[in-house]
PDB file of C-alpha atoms in Angstrom:
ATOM      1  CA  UNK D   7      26.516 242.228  60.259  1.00 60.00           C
ATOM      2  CA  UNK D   8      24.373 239.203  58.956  1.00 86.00           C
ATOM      3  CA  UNK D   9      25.872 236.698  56.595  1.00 94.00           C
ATOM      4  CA  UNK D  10      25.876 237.171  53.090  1.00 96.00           C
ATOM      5  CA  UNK D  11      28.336 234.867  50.837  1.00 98.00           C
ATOM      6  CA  UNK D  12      29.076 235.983  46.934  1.00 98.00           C
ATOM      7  CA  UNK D  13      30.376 232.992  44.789  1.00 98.00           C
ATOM      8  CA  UNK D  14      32.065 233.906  42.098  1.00 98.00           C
ATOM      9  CA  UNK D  15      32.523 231.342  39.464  1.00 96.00           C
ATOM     10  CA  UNK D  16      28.958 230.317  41.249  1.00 96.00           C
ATOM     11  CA  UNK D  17      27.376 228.679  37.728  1.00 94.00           C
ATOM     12  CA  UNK D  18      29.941 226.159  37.251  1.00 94.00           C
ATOM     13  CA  UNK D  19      30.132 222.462  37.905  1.00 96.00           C
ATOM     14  CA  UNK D  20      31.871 223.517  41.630  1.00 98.00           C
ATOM     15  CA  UNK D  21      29.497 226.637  42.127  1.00 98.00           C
ATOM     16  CA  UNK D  22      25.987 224.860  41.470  1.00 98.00           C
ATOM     17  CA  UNK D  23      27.199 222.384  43.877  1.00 98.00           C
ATOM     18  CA  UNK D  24      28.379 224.489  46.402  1.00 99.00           C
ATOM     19  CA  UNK D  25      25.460 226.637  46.085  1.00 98.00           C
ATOM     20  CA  UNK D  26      22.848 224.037  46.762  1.00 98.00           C
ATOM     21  CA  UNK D  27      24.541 222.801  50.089  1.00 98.00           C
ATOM     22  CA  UNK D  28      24.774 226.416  51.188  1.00 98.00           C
ATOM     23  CA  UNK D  29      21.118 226.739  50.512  1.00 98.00           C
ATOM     24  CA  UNK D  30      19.872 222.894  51.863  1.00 98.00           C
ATOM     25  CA  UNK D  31      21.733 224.689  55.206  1.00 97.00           C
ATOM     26  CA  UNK D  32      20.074 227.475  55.078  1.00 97.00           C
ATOM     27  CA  UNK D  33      22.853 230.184  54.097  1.00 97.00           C
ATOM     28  CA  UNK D  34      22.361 233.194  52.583  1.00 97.00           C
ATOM     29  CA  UNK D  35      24.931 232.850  49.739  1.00 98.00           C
ATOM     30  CA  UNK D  36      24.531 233.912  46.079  1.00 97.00           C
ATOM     31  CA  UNK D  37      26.242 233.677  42.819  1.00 97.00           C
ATOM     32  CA  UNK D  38      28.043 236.544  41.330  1.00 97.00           C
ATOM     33  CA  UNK D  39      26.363 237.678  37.573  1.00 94.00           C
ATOM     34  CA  UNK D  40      28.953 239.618  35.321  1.00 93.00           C
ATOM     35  CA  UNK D  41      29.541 242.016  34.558  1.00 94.00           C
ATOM     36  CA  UNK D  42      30.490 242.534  38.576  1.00 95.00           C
ATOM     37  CA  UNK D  43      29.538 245.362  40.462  1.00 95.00           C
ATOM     38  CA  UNK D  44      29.982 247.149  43.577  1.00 95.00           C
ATOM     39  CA  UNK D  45      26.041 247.080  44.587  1.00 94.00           C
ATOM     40  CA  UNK D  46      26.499 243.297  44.495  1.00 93.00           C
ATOM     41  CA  UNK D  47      28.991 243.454  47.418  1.00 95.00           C
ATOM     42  CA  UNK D  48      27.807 245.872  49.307  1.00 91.00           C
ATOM     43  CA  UNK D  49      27.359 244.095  53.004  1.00 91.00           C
ATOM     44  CA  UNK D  50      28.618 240.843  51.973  1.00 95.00           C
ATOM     45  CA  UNK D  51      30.670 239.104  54.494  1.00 96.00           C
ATOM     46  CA  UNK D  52      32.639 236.584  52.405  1.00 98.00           C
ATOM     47  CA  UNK D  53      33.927 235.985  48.743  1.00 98.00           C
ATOM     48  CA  UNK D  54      33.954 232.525  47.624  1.00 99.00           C
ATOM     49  CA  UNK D  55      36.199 232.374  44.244  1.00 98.00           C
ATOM     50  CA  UNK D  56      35.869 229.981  41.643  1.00 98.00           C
ATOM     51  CA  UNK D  57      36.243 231.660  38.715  1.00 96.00           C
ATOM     52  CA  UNK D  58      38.702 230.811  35.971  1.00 95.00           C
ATOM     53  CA  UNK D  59      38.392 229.834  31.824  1.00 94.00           C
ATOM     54  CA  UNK D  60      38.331 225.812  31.469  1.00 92.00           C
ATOM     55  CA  UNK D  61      41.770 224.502  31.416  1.00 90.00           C
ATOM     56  CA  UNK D  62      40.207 221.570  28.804  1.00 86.00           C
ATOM     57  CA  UNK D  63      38.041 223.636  26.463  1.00 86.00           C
ATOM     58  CA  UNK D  64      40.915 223.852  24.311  1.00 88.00           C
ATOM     59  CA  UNK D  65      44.582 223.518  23.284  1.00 92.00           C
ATOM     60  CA  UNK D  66      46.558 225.315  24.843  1.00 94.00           C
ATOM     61  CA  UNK D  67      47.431 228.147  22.016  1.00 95.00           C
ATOM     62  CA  UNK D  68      49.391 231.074  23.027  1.00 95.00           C
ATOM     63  CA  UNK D  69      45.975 232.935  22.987  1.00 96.00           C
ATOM     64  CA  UNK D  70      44.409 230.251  25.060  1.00 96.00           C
ATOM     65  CA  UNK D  71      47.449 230.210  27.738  1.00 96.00           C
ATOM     66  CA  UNK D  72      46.719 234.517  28.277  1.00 97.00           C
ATOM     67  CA  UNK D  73      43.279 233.867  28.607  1.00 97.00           C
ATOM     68  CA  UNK D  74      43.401 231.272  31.259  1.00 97.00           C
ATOM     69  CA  UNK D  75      45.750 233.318  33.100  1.00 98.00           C
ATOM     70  CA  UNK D  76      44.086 236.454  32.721  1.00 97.00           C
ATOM     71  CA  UNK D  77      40.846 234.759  33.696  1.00 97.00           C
ATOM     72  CA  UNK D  78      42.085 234.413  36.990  1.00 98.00           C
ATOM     73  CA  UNK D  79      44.086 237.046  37.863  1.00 98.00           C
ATOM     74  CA  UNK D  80      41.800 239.714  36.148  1.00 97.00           C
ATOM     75  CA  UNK D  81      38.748 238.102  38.344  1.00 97.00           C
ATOM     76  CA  UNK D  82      40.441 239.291  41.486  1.00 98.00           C
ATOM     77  CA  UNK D  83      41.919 242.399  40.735  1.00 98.00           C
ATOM     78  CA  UNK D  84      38.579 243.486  39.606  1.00 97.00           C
ATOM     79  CA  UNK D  85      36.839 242.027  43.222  1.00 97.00           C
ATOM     80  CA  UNK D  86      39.589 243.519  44.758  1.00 97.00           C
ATOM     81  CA  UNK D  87      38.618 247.327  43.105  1.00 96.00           C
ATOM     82  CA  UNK D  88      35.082 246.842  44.179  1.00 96.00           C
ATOM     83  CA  UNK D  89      35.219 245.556  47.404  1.00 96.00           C
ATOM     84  CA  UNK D  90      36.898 249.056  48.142  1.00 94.00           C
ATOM     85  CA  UNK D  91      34.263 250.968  46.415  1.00 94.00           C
ATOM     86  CA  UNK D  92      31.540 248.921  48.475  1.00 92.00           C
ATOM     87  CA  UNK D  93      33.181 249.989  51.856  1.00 90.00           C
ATOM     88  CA  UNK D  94      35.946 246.794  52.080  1.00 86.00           C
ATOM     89  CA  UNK D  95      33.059 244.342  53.863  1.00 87.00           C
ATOM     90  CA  UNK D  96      34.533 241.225  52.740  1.00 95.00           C
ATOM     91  CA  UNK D  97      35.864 239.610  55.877  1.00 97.00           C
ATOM     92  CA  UNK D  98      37.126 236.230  54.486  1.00 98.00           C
ATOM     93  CA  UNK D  99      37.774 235.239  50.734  1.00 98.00           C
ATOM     94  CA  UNK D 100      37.655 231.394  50.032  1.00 99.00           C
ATOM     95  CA  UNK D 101      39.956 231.082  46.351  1.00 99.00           C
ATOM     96  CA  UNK D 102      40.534 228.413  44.136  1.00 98.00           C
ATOM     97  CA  UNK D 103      43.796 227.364  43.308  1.00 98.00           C
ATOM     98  CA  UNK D 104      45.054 223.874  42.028  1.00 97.00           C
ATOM     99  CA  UNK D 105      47.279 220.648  42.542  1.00 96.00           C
ATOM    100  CA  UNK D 106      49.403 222.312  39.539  1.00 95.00           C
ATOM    101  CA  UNK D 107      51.011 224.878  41.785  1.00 97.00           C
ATOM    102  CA  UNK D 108      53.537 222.169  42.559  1.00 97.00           C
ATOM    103  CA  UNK D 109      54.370 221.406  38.747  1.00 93.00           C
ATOM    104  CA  UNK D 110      52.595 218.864  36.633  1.00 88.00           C
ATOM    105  CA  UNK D 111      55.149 215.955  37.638  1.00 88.00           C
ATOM    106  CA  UNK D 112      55.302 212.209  38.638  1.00 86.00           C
ATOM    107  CA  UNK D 113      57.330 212.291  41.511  1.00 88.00           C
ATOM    108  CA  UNK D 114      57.085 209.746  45.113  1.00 89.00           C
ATOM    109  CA  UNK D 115      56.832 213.302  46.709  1.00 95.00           C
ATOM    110  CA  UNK D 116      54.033 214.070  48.845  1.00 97.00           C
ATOM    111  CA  UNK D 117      53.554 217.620  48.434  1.00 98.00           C
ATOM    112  CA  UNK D 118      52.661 219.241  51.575  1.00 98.00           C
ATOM    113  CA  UNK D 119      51.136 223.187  51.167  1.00 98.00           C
ATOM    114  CA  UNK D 120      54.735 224.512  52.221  1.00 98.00           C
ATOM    115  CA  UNK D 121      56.602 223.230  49.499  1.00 97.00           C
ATOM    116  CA  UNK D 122      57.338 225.632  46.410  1.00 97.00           C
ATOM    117  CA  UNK D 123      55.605 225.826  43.672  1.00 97.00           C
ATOM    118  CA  UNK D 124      56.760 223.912  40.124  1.00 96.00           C
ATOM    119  CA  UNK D 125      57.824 226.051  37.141  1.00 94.00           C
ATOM    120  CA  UNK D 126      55.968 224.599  33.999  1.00 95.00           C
ATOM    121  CA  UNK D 127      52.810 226.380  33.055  1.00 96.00           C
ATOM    122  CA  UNK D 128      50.402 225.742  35.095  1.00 96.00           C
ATOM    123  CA  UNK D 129      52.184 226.323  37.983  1.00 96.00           C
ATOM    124  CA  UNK D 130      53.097 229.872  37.177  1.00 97.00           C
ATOM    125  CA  UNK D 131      49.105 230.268  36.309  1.00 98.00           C
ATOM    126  CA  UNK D 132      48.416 229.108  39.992  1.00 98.00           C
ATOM    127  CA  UNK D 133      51.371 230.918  41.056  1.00 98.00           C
ATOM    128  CA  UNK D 134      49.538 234.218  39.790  1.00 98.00           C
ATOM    129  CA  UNK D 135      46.523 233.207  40.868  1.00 98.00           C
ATOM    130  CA  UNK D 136      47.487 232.936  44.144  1.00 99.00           C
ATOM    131  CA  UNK D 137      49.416 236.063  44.480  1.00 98.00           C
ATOM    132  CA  UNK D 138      46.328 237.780  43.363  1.00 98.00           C
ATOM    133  CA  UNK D 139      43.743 236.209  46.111  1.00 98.00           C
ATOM    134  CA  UNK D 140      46.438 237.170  48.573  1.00 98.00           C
ATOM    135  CA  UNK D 141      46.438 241.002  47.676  1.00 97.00           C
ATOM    136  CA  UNK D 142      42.885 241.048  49.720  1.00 97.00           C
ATOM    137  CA  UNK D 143      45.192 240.917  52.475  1.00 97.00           C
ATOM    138  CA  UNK D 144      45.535 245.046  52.380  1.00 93.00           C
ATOM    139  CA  UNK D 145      41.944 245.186  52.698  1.00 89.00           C
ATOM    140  CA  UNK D 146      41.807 243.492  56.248  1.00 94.00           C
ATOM    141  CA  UNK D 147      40.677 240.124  54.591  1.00 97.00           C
ATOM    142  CA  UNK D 148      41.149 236.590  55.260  1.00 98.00           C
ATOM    143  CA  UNK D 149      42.643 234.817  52.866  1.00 99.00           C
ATOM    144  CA  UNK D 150      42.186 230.953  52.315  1.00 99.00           C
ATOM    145  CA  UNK D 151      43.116 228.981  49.267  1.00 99.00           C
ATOM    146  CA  UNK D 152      42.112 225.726  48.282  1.00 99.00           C
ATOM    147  CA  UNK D 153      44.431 223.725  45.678  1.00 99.00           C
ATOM    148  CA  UNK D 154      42.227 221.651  44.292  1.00 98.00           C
ATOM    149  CA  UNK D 155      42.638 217.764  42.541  1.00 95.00           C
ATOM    150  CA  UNK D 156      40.895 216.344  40.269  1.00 96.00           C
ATOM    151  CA  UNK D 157      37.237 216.312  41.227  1.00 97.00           C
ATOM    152  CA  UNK D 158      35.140 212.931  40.928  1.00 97.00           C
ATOM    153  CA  UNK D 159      31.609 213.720  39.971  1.00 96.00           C
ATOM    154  CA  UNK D 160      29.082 212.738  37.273  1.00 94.00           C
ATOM    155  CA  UNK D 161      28.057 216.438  36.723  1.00 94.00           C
ATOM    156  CA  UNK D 162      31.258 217.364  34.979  1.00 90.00           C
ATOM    157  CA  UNK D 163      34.840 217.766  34.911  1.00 89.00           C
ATOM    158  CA  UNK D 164      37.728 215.424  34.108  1.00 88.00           C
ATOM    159  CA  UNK D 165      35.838 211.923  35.396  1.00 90.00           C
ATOM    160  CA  UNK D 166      32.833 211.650  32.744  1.00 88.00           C
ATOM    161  CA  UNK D 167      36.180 212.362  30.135  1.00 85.00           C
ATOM    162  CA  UNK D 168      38.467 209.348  31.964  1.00 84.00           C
ATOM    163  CA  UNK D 169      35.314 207.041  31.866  1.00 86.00           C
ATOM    164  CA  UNK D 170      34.317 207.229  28.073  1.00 85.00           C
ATOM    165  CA  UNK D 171      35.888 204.132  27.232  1.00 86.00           C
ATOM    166  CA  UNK D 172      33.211 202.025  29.575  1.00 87.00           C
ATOM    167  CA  UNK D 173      30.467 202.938  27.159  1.00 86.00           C
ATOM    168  CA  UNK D 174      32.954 200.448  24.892  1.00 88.00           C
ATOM    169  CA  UNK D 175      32.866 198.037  27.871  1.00 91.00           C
ATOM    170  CA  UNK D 176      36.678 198.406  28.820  1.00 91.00           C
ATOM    171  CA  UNK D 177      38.700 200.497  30.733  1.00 94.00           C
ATOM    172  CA  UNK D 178      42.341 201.589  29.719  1.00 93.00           C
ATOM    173  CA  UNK D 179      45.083 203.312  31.609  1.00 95.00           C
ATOM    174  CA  UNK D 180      46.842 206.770  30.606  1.00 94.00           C
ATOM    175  CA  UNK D 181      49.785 206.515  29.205  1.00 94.00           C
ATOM    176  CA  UNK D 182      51.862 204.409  31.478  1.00 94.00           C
ATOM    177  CA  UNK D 183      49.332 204.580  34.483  1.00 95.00           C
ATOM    178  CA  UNK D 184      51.918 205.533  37.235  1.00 95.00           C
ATOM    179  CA  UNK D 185      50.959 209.054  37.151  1.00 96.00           C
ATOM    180  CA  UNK D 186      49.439 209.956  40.890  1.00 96.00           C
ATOM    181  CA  UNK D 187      45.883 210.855  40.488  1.00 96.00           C
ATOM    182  CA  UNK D 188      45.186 213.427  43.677  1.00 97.00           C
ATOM    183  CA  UNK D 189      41.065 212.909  43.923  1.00 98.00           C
ATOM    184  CA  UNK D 190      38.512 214.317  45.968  1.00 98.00           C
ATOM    185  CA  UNK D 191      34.676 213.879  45.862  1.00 98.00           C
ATOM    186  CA  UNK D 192      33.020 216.715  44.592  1.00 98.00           C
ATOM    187  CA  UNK D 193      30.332 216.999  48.003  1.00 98.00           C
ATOM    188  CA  UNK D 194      34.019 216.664  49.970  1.00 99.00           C
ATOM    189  CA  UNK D 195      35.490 219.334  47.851  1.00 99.00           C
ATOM    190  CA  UNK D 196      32.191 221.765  48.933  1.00 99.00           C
ATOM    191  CA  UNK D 197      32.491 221.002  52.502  1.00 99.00           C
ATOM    192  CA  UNK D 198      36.118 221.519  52.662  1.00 99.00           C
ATOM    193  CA  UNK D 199      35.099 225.491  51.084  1.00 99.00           C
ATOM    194  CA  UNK D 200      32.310 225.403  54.170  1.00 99.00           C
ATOM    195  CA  UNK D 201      34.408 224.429  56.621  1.00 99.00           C
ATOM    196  CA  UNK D 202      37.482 226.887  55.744  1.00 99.00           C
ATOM    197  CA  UNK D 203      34.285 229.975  55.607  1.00 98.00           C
ATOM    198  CA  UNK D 204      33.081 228.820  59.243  1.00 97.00           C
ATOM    199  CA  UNK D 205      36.328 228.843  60.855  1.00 98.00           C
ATOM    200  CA  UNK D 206      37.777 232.435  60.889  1.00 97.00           C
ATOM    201  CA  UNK D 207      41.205 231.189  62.538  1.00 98.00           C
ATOM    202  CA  UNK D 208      41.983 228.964  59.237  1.00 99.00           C
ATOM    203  CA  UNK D 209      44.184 231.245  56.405  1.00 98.00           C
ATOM    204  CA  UNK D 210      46.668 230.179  53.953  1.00 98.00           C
ATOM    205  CA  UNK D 211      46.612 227.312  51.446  1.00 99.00           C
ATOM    206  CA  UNK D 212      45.068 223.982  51.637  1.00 99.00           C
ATOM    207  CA  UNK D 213      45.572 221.133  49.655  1.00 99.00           C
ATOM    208  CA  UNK D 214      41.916 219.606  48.558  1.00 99.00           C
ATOM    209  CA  UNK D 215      42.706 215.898  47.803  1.00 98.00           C
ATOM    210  CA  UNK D 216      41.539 212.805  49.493  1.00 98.00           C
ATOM    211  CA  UNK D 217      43.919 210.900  52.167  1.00 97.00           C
ATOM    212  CA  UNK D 218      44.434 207.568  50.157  1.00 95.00           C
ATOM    213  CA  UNK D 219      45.498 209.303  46.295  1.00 93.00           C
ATOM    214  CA  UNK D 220      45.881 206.239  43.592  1.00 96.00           C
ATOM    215  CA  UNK D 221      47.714 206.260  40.487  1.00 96.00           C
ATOM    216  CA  UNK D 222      45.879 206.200  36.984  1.00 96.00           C
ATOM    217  CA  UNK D 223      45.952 202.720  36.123  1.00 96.00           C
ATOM    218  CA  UNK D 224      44.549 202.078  39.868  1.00 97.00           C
ATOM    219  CA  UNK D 225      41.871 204.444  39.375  1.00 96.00           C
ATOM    220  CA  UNK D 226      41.080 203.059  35.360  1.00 95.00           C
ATOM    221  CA  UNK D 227      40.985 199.484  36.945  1.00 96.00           C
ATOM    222  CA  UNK D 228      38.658 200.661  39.737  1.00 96.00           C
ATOM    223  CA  UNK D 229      36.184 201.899  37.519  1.00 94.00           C
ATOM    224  CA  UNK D 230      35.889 199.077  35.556  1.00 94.00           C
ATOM    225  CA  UNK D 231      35.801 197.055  38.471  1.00 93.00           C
ATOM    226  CA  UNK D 232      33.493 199.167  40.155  1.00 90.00           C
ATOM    227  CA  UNK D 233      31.288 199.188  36.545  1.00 88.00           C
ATOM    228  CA  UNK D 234      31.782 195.345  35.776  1.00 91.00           C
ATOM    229  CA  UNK D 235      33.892 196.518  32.666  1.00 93.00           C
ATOM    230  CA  UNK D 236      36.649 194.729  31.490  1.00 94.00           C
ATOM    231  CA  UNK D 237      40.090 196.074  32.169  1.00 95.00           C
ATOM    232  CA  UNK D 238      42.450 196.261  29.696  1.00 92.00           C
ATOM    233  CA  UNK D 239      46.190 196.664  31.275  1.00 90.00           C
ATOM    234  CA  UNK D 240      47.535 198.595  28.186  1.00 90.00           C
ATOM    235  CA  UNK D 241      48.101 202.360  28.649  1.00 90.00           C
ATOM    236  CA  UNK D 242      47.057 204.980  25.697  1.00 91.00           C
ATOM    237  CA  UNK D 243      50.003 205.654  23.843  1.00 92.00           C
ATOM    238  CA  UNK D 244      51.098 209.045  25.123  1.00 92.00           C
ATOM    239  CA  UNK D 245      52.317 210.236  21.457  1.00 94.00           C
ATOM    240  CA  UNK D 246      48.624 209.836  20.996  1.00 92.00           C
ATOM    241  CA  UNK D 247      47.148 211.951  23.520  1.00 91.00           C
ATOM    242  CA  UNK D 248      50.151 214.213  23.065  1.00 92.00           C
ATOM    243  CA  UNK D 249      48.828 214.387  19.141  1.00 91.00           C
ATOM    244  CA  UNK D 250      45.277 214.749  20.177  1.00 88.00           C
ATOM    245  CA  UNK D 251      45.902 217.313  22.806  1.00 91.00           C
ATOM    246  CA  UNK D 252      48.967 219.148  22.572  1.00 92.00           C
ATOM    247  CA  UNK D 253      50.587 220.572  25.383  1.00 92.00           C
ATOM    248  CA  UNK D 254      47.568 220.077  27.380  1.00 91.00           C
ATOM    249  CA  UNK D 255      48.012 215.977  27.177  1.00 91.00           C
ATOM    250  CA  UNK D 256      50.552 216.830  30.523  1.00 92.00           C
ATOM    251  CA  UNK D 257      47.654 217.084  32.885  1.00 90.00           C
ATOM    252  CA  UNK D 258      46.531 213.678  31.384  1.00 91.00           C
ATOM    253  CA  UNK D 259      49.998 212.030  31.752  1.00 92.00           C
ATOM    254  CA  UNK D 260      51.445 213.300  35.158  1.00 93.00           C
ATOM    255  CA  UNK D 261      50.374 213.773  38.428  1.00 93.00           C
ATOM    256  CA  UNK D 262      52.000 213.591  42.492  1.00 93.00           C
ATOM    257  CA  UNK D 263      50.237 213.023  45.523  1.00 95.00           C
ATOM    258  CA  UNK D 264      49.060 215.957  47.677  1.00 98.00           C
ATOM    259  CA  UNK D 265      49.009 215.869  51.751  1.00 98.00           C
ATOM    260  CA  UNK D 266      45.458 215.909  53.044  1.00 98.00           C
ATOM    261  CA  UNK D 267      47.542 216.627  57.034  1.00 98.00           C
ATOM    262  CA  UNK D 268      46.594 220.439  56.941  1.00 99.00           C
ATOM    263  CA  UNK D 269      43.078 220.325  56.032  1.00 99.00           C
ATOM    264  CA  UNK D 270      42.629 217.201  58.466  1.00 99.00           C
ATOM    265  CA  UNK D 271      44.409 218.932  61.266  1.00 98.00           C
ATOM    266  CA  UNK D 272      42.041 221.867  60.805  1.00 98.00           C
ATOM    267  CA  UNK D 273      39.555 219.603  61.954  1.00 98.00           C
ATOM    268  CA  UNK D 274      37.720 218.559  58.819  1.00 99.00           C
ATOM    269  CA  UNK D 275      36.935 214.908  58.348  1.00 98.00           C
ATOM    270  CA  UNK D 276      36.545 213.577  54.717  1.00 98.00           C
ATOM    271  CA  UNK D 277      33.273 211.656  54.162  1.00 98.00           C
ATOM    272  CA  UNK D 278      34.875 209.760  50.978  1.00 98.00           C
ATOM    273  CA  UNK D 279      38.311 208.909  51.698  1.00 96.00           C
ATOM    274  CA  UNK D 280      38.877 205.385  49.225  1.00 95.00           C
ATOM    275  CA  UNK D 281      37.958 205.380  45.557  1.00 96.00           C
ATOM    276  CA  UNK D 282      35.725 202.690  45.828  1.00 94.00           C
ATOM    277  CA  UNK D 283      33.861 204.393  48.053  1.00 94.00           C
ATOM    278  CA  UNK D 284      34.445 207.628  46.460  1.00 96.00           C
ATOM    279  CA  UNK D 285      32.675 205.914  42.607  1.00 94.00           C
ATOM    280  CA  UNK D 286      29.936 204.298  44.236  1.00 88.00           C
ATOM    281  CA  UNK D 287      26.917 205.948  43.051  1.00 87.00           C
ATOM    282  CA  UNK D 288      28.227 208.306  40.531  1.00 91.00           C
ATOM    283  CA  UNK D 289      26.176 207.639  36.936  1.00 88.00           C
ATOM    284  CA  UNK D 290      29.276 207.229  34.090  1.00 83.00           C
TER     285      UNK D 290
END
């Protein structure tokens, strides 16, 4: 059977990405439209999952918490139903998971892929999420997951966000700054989803984080630094972010290191493995 690759999630920040290294190496991959359909997997070899509802395009309301759950889960279940109905060709399914399945913590733990997962909220979300990718299982499918850090890119995501203050010419810190900030480069973070498609032997989770993590006040400082900003050693007040962001200001103000040992051992090799090298070029 030739190669076909369905991304779901495929017009996001991650997907467009993804997408256009798939297609600079000549791949045959595509992204997913909704509503989904059966026709639309019929002989494809591999799912790639990224889809999920923004876990920063609003508080986190009891409304908002279902839908960012159901977002994921639903996505599955429903590619799970019509990979059946197209004849169950889906040999490997790449899924998207996220640093938070350990608990949103500050902790000198470096959480390796066999450790359990936290018990706040967005653990149980990733938790769930999980669970679901793994129910492909039935079907014959290999399963890989990717638990993914905070991505450093220009096109999006939690970086452009972090780096506002430059535009002021300074640089400030999070709260206190000792959170652990788990980073990867976004082209890492696609090659990592490459690699784990090409090699059929590789199932299971992965932690998606580069080798040398820093905290926030290392990564604030290295930004400015890296910018020729000033700066400036005093954190945001956390009662502020916690009043501008509710519950959600916990992703802001803790974080743990992640092991990069499995996805290394697997044989991948990071391109950007410091921050310094990792900001260099990226337009903020």
């Amino acid at each position: 059977m030739n190669e076909k690759i369905v991304i779901a999630g495929g017009s996001g920040m991650i997907g467009q990405a993804l997408l256009e290294m798939l297609h600079a190496a000549g791949r045959n991959a595509q992204a997913l439209r909704r509503p989904y359909r059966a026709e639309d997997l019929k002989e494809a070899t591999a799912i790639i999952n990224l889809a999920g509802e923004n876990l920063s395009a609003g508080r986190w309301t009891t409304r908002r918490k279902k839908l960012i759950l159901d977002s994921r889960t639903q996505t599955l279940e429903t590619l799970l139903k019509l990979n059946q109905e197209a004849g169950n060709s889906i040999k490997s399914l790449i899924s998207t998971s996220a640093s938070g399945y350990y608990g949103t913590t500050t902790t000198q733990h470096v959480f390796q892929e066999e450790d359990p997962p936290g018990t706040d909220f967005l653990a149980g979300v990733c938790r769930a999420w999980e669970e679901s990718a793994l129910r492909f299982q039935s079907a014959g499918t290999r399963v890989a997951i990717v638990r993914i850090g905070v991505v450093l890119t220009d096109r999006g995501g939690a970086l452009p966000k972090m780096a506002m203050p430059l535009k002021f010419g300074l640089s400030v810190p999070l709260g206190s700054g000792k959170q652990w900030v788990p980073w990867i480069r976004l082209e890492d973070l696609c090659r990592i989803f490459i690699h784990l498609l090409d090699e059929p032997q590789l199932s299971g989770p992965f932690n998606a984080a580069a080798p040398e993590p820093v905290n926030n006040r290392e990564l604030m400082k290295t930004l400015a630094r890296n910018k020729r900003r000033l700066f400036l050693p005093i954190g945001v007040p956390p009662l502020f972010l916690k009043l501008m962001l509710g519950e959600m200001a916990v992703v802001t103000l803790q974080g743990s290191r992640l092991s990069a040992s499995r996805i290394e051992a697997s044989g991948f090799r990071f391109t950007y493995r410091n921050l310094p090298e990792a900001l260099g070029g990226l337009k903020l």
